[in-house]
Amino acid sequence: MKVLITGGRGGLGLAFAAALGDAEITALDLPEFDVGDSAAWRALEGEYDAAFLNAGVITGESSIAALTDELYRRAVRANMDGVVYGVRELASRLMPNSGSIVATASLAGLTATPMDPIYALTKHAVIGFVRSVAPQLAAQRIRINALCPGYTDTGIVPDELRGVLDVPLMDPSFVAEAALHALNDEETGGAWVVQPNRILQFRFPHIPGPR
């Protein structure tokens, strides 16, 4: 199996690669590959059976009044553009024989996250994109699902949060186990929640209809 992993040299990306055993891994990461660069995606070659679109950053800024353009654009570029460009290239030419895509979102994509509203914005967007693009990808026999982990013991969790969290940090290997559930799910367009000792598919409520 040939697998593409963005953000593949650290944190969850490394854990995903380890969980895949003897799969042939292409790990894309900075500085050689910027997921927010559409030209880099267009230059990528090969064919893949699976992909983990996992690269992501936080802004570290809770105050919208203090948010800089640079922090905002960096988060959008890594967290949103990297998923959209990746799915576009996989659907158009890199995954020609069917496959499965897992986009790393976050619990921040399913709930309010006052400590980093822009991070929450981008992760809500990833989940909405996955749910919306799934039907057209299914016509190409490509499945796509979102992974929504809670706090995990990786470098993306700031040091100042580690001592005050009311939940334990998950080991990346446990999140990788959940990622394989999402990868192998026969359904598409779902969001897999990962909390300590718990992996389950999130059930979205139906929106109210007309009266």
Tab-separated table of N, CA and C in Angstrom, residues 71-188:
chain	number	residue	atom	x	y	z
A	71	LEU	N	-0.256	35.492	11.535
A	71	LEU	CA	-0.747	34.317	12.260
A	71	LEU	C	-1.979	33.742	11.578
A	72	TYR	N	-2.879	34.628	11.164
A	72	TYR	CA	-4.111	34.178	10.519
A	72	TYR	C	-3.813	33.447	9.215
A	73	ARG	N	-3.014	34.056	8.352
A	73	ARG	CA	-2.721	33.452	7.055
A	73	ARG	C	-1.943	32.145	7.192
A	74	ARG	N	-1.046	32.068	8.176
A	74	ARG	CA	-0.283	30.836	8.391
A	74	ARG	C	-1.214	29.680	8.757
A	75	ALA	N	-2.177	29.956	9.642
A	75	ALA	CA	-3.099	28.898	10.060
A	75	ALA	C	-4.000	28.458	8.911
A	76	VAL	N	-4.530	29.416	8.173
A	76	VAL	CA	-5.384	29.069	7.034
A	76	VAL	C	-4.606	28.289	5.989
A	77	ARG	N	-3.382	28.706	5.739
A	77	ARG	CA	-2.553	28.055	4.728
A	77	ARG	C	-2.275	26.587	5.086
A	78	ALA	N	-1.877	26.364	6.334
A	78	ALA	CA	-1.534	25.000	6.742
A	78	ALA	C	-2.768	24.134	6.966
A	79	ASN	N	-3.756	24.670	7.675
A	79	ASN	CA	-4.867	23.844	8.142
A	79	ASN	C	-5.976	23.655	7.116
A	80	MET	N	-6.202	24.673	6.290
A	80	MET	CA	-7.290	24.594	5.308
A	80	MET	C	-6.780	24.382	3.893
A	81	ASP	N	-5.874	25.268	3.437
A	81	ASP	CA	-5.372	25.136	2.067
A	81	ASP	C	-4.709	23.783	1.857
A	82	GLY	N	-3.964	23.309	2.863
A	82	GLY	CA	-3.275	22.031	2.725
A	82	GLY	C	-4.218	20.868	2.503
A	83	VAL	N	-5.405	20.933	3.100
A	83	VAL	CA	-6.398	19.881	2.901
A	83	VAL	C	-7.072	20.025	1.539
A	84	VAL	N	-7.473	21.240	1.197
A	84	VAL	CA	-8.163	21.448	-0.082
A	84	VAL	C	-7.256	21.118	-1.259
A	85	TYR	N	-6.030	21.634	-1.250
A	85	TYR	CA	-5.111	21.349	-2.353
A	85	TYR	C	-4.796	19.854	-2.423
A	86	GLY	N	-4.617	19.235	-1.253
A	86	GLY	CA	-4.310	17.813	-1.243
A	86	GLY	C	-5.436	16.975	-1.813
A	87	VAL	N	-6.659	17.258	-1.385
A	87	VAL	CA	-7.803	16.501	-1.902
A	87	VAL	C	-7.962	16.742	-3.404
A	88	ARG	N	-7.768	17.974	-3.829
A	88	ARG	CA	-7.900	18.269	-5.261
A	88	ARG	C	-6.930	17.447	-6.097
A	89	GLU	N	-5.662	17.390	-5.677
A	89	GLU	CA	-4.683	16.652	-6.476
A	89	GLU	C	-4.893	15.144	-6.378
A	90	LEU	N	-5.289	14.675	-5.214
A	90	LEU	CA	-5.574	13.240	-5.080
A	90	LEU	C	-6.741	12.850	-5.972
A	91	ALA	N	-7.786	13.670	-5.975
A	91	ALA	CA	-8.971	13.343	-6.772
A	91	ALA	C	-8.716	13.452	-8.265
A	92	SER	N	-7.870	14.392	-8.661
A	92	SER	CA	-7.682	14.636	-10.087
A	92	SER	C	-6.646	13.725	-10.724
A	93	ARG	N	-5.619	13.262	-9.925
A	93	ARG	CA	-4.584	12.485	-10.602
A	93	ARG	C	-3.746	11.572	-9.701
A	94	LEU	N	-3.686	11.838	-8.389
A	94	LEU	CA	-2.794	11.056	-7.531
A	94	LEU	C	-3.441	9.813	-6.936
A	95	MET	N	-4.765	9.693	-7.056
A	95	MET	CA	-5.482	8.541	-6.518
A	95	MET	C	-6.431	8.023	-7.601
A	96	PRO	N	-5.876	7.507	-8.700
A	96	PRO	CA	-6.712	7.159	-9.855
A	96	PRO	C	-7.476	5.844	-9.722
A	97	ASN	N	-7.076	5.016	-8.767
A	97	ASN	CA	-7.656	3.668	-8.698
A	97	ASN	C	-8.434	3.437	-7.418
A	98	SER	N	-9.102	4.444	-6.916
A	98	SER	CA	-9.837	4.409	-5.654
A	98	SER	C	-8.873	4.614	-4.490
A	99	GLY	N	-9.413	4.839	-3.312
A	99	GLY	CA	-8.550	5.042	-2.158
A	99	GLY	C	-9.309	5.620	-0.986
A	100	SER	N	-8.544	5.998	0.038
A	100	SER	CA	-9.143	6.532	1.256
A	100	SER	C	-8.285	7.679	1.763
A	101	ILE	N	-8.951	8.766	2.157
A	101	ILE	CA	-8.289	9.962	2.668
A	101	ILE	C	-8.773	10.233	4.087
A	102	VAL	N	-7.837	10.548	4.976
A	102	VAL	CA	-8.174	10.995	6.329
A	102	VAL	C	-7.609	12.392	6.505
A	103	ALA	N	-8.475	13.353	6.808
A	103	ALA	CA	-8.058	14.722	7.077
A	103	ALA	C	-8.066	14.954	8.581
A	104	THR	N	-6.925	15.363	9.119
A	104	THR	CA	-6.866	15.619	10.553
A	104	THR	C	-7.542	16.939	10.869
A	105	ALA	N	-8.658	16.862	11.574
A	105	ALA	CA	-9.334	18.050	12.091
A	105	ALA	C	-8.993	18.127	13.579
A	106	SER	N	-9.978	18.197	14.429
A	106	SER	CA	-9.749	18.331	15.863
A	106	SER	C	-11.098	18.384	16.556
A	107	LEU	N	-11.109	18.121	17.856
A	107	LEU	CA	-12.320	18.416	18.624
A	107	LEU	C	-12.665	19.899	18.526
A	108	ALA	N	-11.655	20.728	18.270
A	108	ALA	CA	-11.894	22.165	18.089
A	108	ALA	C	-12.761	22.446	16.875
A	109	GLY	N	-12.915	21.468	16.000
A	109	GLY	CA	-13.800	21.607	14.860
A	109	GLY	C	-15.239	21.232	15.162
A	110	LEU	N	-15.492	20.783	16.390
A	110	LEU	CA	-16.833	20.362	16.782
A	110	LEU	C	-17.370	21.129	17.980
A	111	THR	N	-16.549	22.014	18.542
A	111	THR	CA	-16.962	22.740	19.735
A	111	THR	C	-16.293	24.106	19.748
A	112	ALA	N	-16.720	24.962	20.654
A	112	ALA	CA	-16.091	26.267	20.812
A	112	ALA	C	-14.693	26.106	21.405
A	113	THR	N	-13.753	26.921	20.906
A	113	THR	CA	-12.378	26.861	21.392
A	113	THR	C	-11.883	28.290	21.620
A	114	PRO	N	-12.290	28.914	22.736
A	114	PRO	CA	-11.959	30.319	22.968
A	114	PRO	C	-10.463	30.606	23.025
A	115	MET	N	-9.656	29.610	23.394
A	115	MET	CA	-8.217	29.848	23.513
A	115	MET	C	-7.540	30.057	22.159
A	116	ASP	N	-8.193	29.658	21.069
A	116	ASP	CA	-7.618	29.854	19.732
A	116	ASP	C	-8.744	29.821	18.705
A	117	PRO	N	-9.494	30.925	18.570
A	117	PRO	CA	-10.650	30.923	17.671
A	117	PRO	C	-10.304	30.640	16.216
A	118	ILE	N	-9.129	31.044	15.774
A	118	ILE	CA	-8.763	30.820	14.373
A	118	ILE	C	-8.460	29.345	14.120
A	119	TYR	N	-7.831	28.703	15.074
A	119	TYR	CA	-7.638	27.253	14.964
A	119	TYR	C	-8.993	26.564	14.857
A	120	ALA	N	-9.946	26.981	15.710
A	120	ALA	CA	-11.292	26.412	15.648
A	120	ALA	C	-11.936	26.674	14.293
A	121	LEU	N	-11.780	27.885	13.777
A	121	LEU	CA	-12.306	28.220	12.450
A	121	LEU	C	-11.814	27.241	11.397
A	122	THR	N	-10.516	27.014	11.376
A	122	THR	CA	-9.947	26.156	10.325
A	122	THR	C	-10.385	24.705	10.482
A	123	LYS	N	-10.525	24.237	11.713
A	123	LYS	CA	-10.908	22.843	11.914
A	123	LYS	C	-12.394	22.623	11.660
A	124	HIS	N	-13.243	23.611	11.990
A	124	HIS	CA	-14.641	23.538	11.566
A	124	HIS	C	-14.716	23.470	10.038
A	125	ALA	N	-13.875	24.251	9.379
A	125	ALA	CA	-13.874	24.263	7.919
A	125	ALA	C	-13.475	22.913	7.341
A	126	VAL	N	-12.483	22.273	7.939
A	126	VAL	CA	-12.045	20.956	7.450
A	126	VAL	C	-13.190	19.953	7.537
A	127	ILE	N	-13.893	19.948	8.662
A	127	ILE	CA	-14.991	18.994	8.815
A	127	ILE	C	-16.102	19.288	7.822
A	128	GLY	N	-16.452	20.550	7.656
A	128	GLY	CA	-17.483	20.909	6.681
A	128	GLY	C	-17.084	20.543	5.264
A	129	PHE	N	-15.822	20.739	4.944
A	129	PHE	CA	-15.320	20.382	3.617
A	129	PHE	C	-15.383	18.869	3.396
A	130	VAL	N	-14.933	18.101	4.378
A	130	VAL	CA	-14.960	16.636	4.261
A	130	VAL	C	-16.385	16.146	4.037
A	131	ARG	N	-17.333	16.639	4.806
A	131	ARG	CA	-18.715	16.198	4.670
A	131	ARG	C	-19.296	16.583	3.301
A	132	SER	N	-18.868	17.736	2.798
A	132	SER	CA	-19.453	18.261	1.564
A	132	SER	C	-18.840	17.666	0.305
A	133	VAL	N	-17.560	17.319	0.367
A	133	VAL	CA	-16.887	16.802	-0.823
A	133	VAL	C	-17.024	15.281	-0.938
A	134	ALA	N	-17.430	14.628	0.154
A	134	ALA	CA	-17.492	13.163	0.170
A	134	ALA	C	-18.345	12.566	-0.945
A	135	PRO	N	-19.532	13.090	-1.239
A	135	PRO	CA	-20.349	12.454	-2.281
A	135	PRO	C	-19.688	12.436	-3.659
A	136	GLN	N	-19.039	13.534	-4.049
A	136	GLN	CA	-18.423	13.535	-5.370
A	136	GLN	C	-17.197	12.636	-5.420
A	137	LEU	N	-16.455	12.531	-4.295
A	137	LEU	CA	-15.325	11.613	-4.275
A	137	LEU	C	-15.788	10.159	-4.320
A	138	ALA	N	-16.933	9.888	-3.720
A	138	ALA	CA	-17.460	8.527	-3.728
A	138	ALA	C	-17.710	8.035	-5.143
A	139	ALA	N	-18.054	8.948	-6.039
A	139	ALA	CA	-18.264	8.569	-7.440
A	139	ALA	C	-16.975	8.078	-8.086
A	140	GLN	N	-15.827	8.456	-7.493
A	140	GLN	CA	-14.527	7.986	-7.974
A	140	GLN	C	-13.988	6.853	-7.112
A	141	ARG	N	-14.835	6.334	-6.233
A	141	ARG	CA	-14.453	5.265	-5.304
A	141	ARG	C	-13.342	5.725	-4.349
A	142	ILE	N	-13.398	6.988	-3.959
A	142	ILE	CA	-12.499	7.541	-2.953
A	142	ILE	C	-13.321	7.912	-1.720
A	143	ARG	N	-12.947	7.380	-0.575
A	143	ARG	CA	-13.590	7.726	0.688
A	143	ARG	C	-12.784	8.827	1.376
A	144	ILE	N	-13.469	9.662	2.132
A	144	ILE	CA	-12.792	10.691	2.915
A	144	ILE	C	-13.491	10.849	4.251
A	145	ASN	N	-12.714	10.897	5.317
A	145	ASN	CA	-13.239	11.074	6.659
A	145	ASN	C	-12.339	12.014	7.445
A	146	ALA	N	-12.914	12.666	8.437
A	146	ALA	CA	-12.170	13.592	9.290
A	146	ALA	C	-11.838	12.920	10.614
A	147	LEU	N	-10.653	13.223	11.112
A	147	LEU	CA	-10.201	12.722	12.406
A	147	LEU	C	-10.226	13.896	13.382
A	148	CYS	N	-10.884	13.710	14.535
A	148	CYS	CA	-11.102	14.813	15.477
A	148	CYS	C	-10.560	14.460	16.856
A	149	PRO	N	-9.248	14.476	17.018
A	149	PRO	CA	-8.687	14.125	18.326
A	149	PRO	C	-8.757	15.268	19.322
A	150	GLY	N	-8.844	14.902	20.590
A	150	GLY	CA	-8.669	15.870	21.658
A	150	GLY	C	-7.190	16.104	21.902
A	151	TYR	N	-6.855	16.577	23.098
A	151	TYR	CA	-5.471	16.937	23.399
A	151	TYR	C	-4.568	15.707	23.337
A	152	THR	N	-3.519	15.832	22.547
A	152	THR	CA	-2.591	14.736	22.306
A	152	THR	C	-1.177	15.194	22.631
A	153	ASP	N	-0.360	14.289	23.077
A	153	ASP	CA	0.998	14.617	23.517
A	153	ASP	C	1.911	14.837	22.318
A	154	THR	N	1.726	15.975	21.660
A	154	THR	CA	2.579	16.379	20.536
A	154	THR	C	2.999	17.828	20.745
A	155	GLY	N	3.872	18.302	19.880
A	155	GLY	CA	4.389	19.657	20.006
A	155	GLY	C	3.367	20.738	19.771
A	156	ILE	N	2.196	20.404	19.247
A	156	ILE	CA	1.191	21.430	18.972
A	156	ILE	C	0.507	21.907	20.256
A	157	VAL	N	0.621	21.147	21.340
A	157	VAL	CA	0.035	21.551	22.622
A	157	VAL	C	1.025	22.463	23.339
A	158	PRO	N	0.674	23.727	23.574
A	158	PRO	CA	1.610	24.657	24.213
A	158	PRO	C	1.967	24.219	25.634
A	159	ASP	N	3.187	24.538	26.046
A	159	ASP	CA	3.646	24.165	27.382
A	159	ASP	C	2.746	24.727	28.472
A	160	GLU	N	2.236	25.949	28.266
A	160	GLU	CA	1.430	26.574	29.305
A	160	GLU	C	0.094	25.864	29.529
A	161	LEU	N	-0.340	25.049	28.557
A	161	LEU	CA	-1.592	24.309	28.721
A	161	LEU	C	-1.398	22.976	29.424
A	162	ARG	N	-0.201	22.439	29.344
A	162	ARG	CA	0.009	21.073	29.802
A	162	ARG	C	-0.261	20.891	31.289
A	163	GLY	N	-0.020	21.909	32.074
A	163	GLY	CA	-0.217	21.776	33.510
A	163	GLY	C	-1.612	22.095	33.985
A	164	VAL	N	-2.482	22.572	33.095
A	164	VAL	CA	-3.809	23.011	33.533
A	164	VAL	C	-4.950	22.236	32.873
A	165	LEU	N	-4.650	21.317	32.000
A	165	LEU	CA	-5.704	20.567	31.324
A	165	LEU	C	-6.429	19.664	32.307
A	166	ASP	N	-7.755	19.545	32.125
A	166	ASP	CA	-8.535	18.681	33.009
A	166	ASP	C	-8.742	17.290	32.423
A	167	VAL	N	-8.068	17.000	31.310
A	167	VAL	CA	-8.089	15.669	30.719
A	167	VAL	C	-6.644	15.262	30.435
A	168	PRO	N	-6.353	13.957	30.488
A	168	PRO	CA	-4.986	13.523	30.200
A	168	PRO	C	-4.657	13.675	28.714
A	169	LEU	N	-3.397	13.927	28.424
A	169	LEU	CA	-2.944	13.953	27.047
A	169	LEU	C	-2.914	12.530	26.492
A	170	MET	N	-3.427	12.360	25.300
A	170	MET	CA	-3.412	11.044	24.664
A	170	MET	C	-2.060	10.780	24.029
A	171	ASP	N	-1.676	9.522	24.002
A	171	ASP	CA	-0.461	9.128	23.289
A	171	ASP	C	-0.745	9.156	21.788
A	172	PRO	N	0.192	9.653	20.978
A	172	PRO	CA	-0.036	9.673	19.530
A	172	PRO	C	-0.382	8.317	18.938
A	173	SER	N	0.118	7.247	19.535
A	173	SER	CA	-0.176	5.919	19.000
A	173	SER	C	-1.652	5.573	19.111
A	174	PHE	N	-2.324	6.096	20.152
A	174	PHE	CA	-3.756	5.849	20.290
A	174	PHE	C	-4.540	6.607	19.230
A	175	VAL	N	-4.132	7.838	18.954
A	175	VAL	CA	-4.775	8.605	17.886
A	175	VAL	C	-4.516	7.942	16.537
A	176	ALA	N	-3.344	7.367	16.368
A	176	ALA	CA	-3.045	6.651	15.125
A	176	ALA	C	-3.964	5.438	14.951
A	177	GLU	N	-4.271	4.770	16.063
A	177	GLU	CA	-5.226	3.657	16.006
A	177	GLU	C	-6.580	4.142	15.501
A	178	ALA	N	-7.002	5.300	15.999
A	178	ALA	CA	-8.263	5.884	15.538
A	178	ALA	C	-8.185	6.279	14.074
A	179	ALA	N	-7.039	6.776	13.654
A	179	ALA	CA	-6.866	7.171	12.254
A	179	ALA	C	-7.030	5.981	11.319
A	180	LEU	N	-6.580	4.818	11.760
A	180	LEU	CA	-6.762	3.619	10.933
A	180	LEU	C	-8.231	3.215	10.873
A	181	HIS	N	-8.967	3.428	11.963
A	181	HIS	CA	-10.415	3.205	11.921
A	181	HIS	C	-11.048	4.080	10.846
A	182	ALA	N	-10.673	5.360	10.841
A	182	ALA	CA	-11.221	6.291	9.853
A	182	ALA	C	-10.803	5.903	8.442
A	183	LEU	N	-9.550	5.490	8.295
A	183	LEU	CA	-9.039	5.115	6.975
A	183	LEU	C	-9.797	3.924	6.404
A	184	ASN	N	-10.115	2.968	7.258
A	184	ASN	CA	-10.739	1.727	6.806
A	184	ASN	C	-12.261	1.731	6.897
A	185	ASP	N	-12.835	2.853	7.313
A	185	ASP	CA	-14.284	2.957	7.410
A	185	ASP	C	-14.898	2.823	6.016
A	186	GLU	N	-15.876	1.955	5.882
A	186	GLU	CA	-16.527	1.775	4.589
A	186	GLU	C	-17.464	2.930	4.256
A	187	GLU	N	-17.838	3.725	5.257
A	187	GLU	CA	-18.641	4.910	5.019
A	187	GLU	C	-17.724	6.083	4.668
A	188	THR	N	-18.304	7.178	4.247
A	188	THR	CA	-17.504	8.338	3.873
A	188	THR	C	-18.185	9.608	4.371
